[in-house]
Coordinates of N, CA and C in Angstrom, one line a residue:
X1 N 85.2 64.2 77.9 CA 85.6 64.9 79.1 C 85.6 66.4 78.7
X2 N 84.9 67.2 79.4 CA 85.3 68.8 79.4 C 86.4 69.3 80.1
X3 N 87.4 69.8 79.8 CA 88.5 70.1 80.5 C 88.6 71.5 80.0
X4 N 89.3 72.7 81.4 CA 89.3 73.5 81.4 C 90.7 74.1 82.0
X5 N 91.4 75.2 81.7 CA 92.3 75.7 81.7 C 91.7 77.2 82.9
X6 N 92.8 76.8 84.1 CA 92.5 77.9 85.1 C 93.3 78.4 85.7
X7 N 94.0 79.9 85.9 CA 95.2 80.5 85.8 C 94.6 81.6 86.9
X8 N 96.0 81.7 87.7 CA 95.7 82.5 89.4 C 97.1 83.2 89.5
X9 N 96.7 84.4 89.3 CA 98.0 85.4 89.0 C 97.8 87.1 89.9
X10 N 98.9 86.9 90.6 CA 98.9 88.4 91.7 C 99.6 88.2 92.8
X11 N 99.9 89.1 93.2 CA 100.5 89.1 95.1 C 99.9 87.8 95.8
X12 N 101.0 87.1 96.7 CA 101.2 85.7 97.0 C 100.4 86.4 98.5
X13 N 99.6 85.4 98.7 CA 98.9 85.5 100.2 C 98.5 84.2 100.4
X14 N 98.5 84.1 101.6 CA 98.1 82.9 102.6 C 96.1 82.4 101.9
X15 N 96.3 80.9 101.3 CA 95.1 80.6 101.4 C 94.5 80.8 100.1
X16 N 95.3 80.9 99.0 CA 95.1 81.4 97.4 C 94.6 79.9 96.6
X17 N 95.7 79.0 97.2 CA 95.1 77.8 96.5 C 94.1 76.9 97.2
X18 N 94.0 76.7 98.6 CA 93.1 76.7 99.8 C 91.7 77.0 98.9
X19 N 91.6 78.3 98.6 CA 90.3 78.5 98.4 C 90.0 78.3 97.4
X20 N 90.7 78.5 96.2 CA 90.5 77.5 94.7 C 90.2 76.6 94.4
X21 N 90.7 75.3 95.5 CA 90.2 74.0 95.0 C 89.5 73.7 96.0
X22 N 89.2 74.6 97.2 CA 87.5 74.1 98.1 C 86.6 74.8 97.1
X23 N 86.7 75.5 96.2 CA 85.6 75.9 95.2 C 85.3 74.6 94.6
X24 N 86.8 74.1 93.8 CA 86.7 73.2 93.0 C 86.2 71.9 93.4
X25 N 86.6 71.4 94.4 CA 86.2 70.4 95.1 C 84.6 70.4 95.6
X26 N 83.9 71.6 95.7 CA 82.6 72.1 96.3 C 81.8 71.6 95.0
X27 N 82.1 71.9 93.4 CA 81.7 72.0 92.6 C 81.7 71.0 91.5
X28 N 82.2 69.7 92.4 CA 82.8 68.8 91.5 C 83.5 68.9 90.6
X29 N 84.2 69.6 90.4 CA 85.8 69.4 89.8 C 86.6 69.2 89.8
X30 N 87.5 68.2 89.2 CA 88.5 67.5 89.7 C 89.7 67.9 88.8
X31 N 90.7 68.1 89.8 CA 91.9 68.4 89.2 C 93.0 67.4 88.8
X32 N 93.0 67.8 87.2 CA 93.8 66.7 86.6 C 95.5 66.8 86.5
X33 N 95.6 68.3 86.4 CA 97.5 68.3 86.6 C 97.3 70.1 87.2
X34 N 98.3 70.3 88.1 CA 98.4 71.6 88.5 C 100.1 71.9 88.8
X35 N 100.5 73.0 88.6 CA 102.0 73.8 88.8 C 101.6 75.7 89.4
X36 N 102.5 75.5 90.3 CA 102.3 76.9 91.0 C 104.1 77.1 91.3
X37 N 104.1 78.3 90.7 CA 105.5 78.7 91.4 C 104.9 80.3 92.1
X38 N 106.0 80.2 93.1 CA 106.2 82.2 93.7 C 107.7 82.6 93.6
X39 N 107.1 84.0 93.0 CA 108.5 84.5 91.9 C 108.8 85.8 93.3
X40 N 109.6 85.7 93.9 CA 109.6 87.3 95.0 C 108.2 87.1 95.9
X41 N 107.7 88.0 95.2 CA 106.1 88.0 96.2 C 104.9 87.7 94.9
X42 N 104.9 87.2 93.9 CA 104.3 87.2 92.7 C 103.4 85.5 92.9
X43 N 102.6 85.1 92.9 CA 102.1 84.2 92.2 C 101.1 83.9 91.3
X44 N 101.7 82.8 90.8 CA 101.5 82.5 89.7 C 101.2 80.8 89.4
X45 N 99.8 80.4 89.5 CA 98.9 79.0 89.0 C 98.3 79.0 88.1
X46 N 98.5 77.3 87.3 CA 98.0 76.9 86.6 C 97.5 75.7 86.5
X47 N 95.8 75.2 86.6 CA 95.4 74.1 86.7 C 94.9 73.7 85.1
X48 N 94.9 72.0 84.7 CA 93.8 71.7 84.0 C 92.9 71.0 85.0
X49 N 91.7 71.0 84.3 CA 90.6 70.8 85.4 C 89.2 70.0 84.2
X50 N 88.7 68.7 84.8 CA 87.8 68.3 84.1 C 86.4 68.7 85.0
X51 N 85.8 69.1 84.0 CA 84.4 69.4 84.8 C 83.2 68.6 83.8
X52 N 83.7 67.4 83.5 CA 82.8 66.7 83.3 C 81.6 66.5 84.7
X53 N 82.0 66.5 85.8 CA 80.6 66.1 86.9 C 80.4 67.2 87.2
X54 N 80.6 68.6 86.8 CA 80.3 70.0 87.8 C 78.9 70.3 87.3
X55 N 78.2 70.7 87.9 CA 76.4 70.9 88.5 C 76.2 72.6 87.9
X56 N 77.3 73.2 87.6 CA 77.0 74.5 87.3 C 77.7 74.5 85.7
X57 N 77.3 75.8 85.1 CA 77.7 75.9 84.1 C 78.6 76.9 84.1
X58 N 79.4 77.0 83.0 CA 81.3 76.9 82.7 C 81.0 78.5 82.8
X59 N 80.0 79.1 82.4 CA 80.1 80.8 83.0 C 80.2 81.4 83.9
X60 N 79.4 80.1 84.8 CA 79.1 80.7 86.3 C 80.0 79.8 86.9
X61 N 80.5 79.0 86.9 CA 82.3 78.6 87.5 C 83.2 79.9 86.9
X62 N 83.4 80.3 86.1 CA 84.4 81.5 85.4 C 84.0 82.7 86.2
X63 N 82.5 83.2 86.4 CA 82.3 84.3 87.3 C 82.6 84.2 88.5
X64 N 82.1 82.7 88.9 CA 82.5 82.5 90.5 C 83.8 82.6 91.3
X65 N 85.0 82.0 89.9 CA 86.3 82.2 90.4 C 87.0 83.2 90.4
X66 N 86.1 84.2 89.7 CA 86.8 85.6 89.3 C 86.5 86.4 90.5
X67 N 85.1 86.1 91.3 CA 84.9 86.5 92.3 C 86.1 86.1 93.4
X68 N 86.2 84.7 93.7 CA 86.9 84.6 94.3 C 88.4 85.3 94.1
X69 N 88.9 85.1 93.1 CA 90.2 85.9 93.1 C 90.1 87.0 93.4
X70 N 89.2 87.7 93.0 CA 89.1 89.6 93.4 C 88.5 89.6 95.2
X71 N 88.2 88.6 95.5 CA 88.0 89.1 97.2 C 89.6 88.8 97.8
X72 N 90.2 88.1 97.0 CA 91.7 87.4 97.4 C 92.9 88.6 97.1
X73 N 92.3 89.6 96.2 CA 93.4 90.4 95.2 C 94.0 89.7 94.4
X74 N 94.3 88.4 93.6 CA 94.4 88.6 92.7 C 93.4 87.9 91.4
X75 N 94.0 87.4 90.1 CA 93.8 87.2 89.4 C 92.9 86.0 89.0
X76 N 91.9 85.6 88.5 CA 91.6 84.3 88.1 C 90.9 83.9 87.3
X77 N 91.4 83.4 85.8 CA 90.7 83.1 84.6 C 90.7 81.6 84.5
X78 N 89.7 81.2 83.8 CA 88.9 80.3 83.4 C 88.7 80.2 81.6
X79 N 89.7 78.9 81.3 CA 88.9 78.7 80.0 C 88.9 77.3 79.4
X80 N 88.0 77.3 78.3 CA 87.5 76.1 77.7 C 89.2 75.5 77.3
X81 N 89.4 74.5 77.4 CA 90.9 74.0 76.8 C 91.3 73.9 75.3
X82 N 89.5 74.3 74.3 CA 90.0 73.9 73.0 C 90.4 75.5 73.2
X83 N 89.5 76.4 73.5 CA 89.8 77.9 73.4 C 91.0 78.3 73.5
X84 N 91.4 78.0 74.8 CA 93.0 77.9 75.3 C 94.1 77.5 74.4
X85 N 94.2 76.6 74.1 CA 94.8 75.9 73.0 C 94.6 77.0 71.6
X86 N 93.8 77.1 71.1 CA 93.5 77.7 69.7 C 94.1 79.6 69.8
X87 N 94.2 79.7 71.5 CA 94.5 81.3 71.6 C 96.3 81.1 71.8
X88 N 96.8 80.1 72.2 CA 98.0 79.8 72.9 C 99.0 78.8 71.2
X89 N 98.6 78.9 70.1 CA 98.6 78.1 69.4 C 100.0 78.5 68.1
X90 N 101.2 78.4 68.4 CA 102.3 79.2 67.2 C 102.2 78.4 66.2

């Protein structure tokens, strides 16, 4: 399984997760555990995500979501889960 680590952070607006997982869903990726809280006006998600069936490659899902988040205003990274893990690691 490829699983990936994907984080959506900025000013809360209507349609932020809406459009995340019709990417994800568009792209065969399926979401394995997800948490979203809104702090005031702040939000803040975090999915893991297996892209064992996705048709594109893990750069161009990473560019594509970054796109998305920047037409949205906010934030949106993309990473490998061992990466994640090994950057996130005390």
């Amino acid at each position: 399984m490829t699983r990936a680590i994907i984080t959506v952070v900025g000013k809360d607006t209507v349609g932020i997760i809406a459009k995340v997982c019709t990417y994800l869903a568009d792209s065969q990726i399926n979401i394995l555990d997800i948490s979203q809280t809104i702090v005031q006006d702040f939000f803040n998600m975090m999915m893991i995500v297996d892209m064992t069936k996705c048709n594109k490659s893990f750069d161009k899902v990473s560019t594509e979501l970054g796109g998305i988040g920047s037409d949205m205003g906010v934030q949106v990274k993309c990473q490998l889960e061992d990466i994640f893990d090994k950057m996130h690691r005390i």
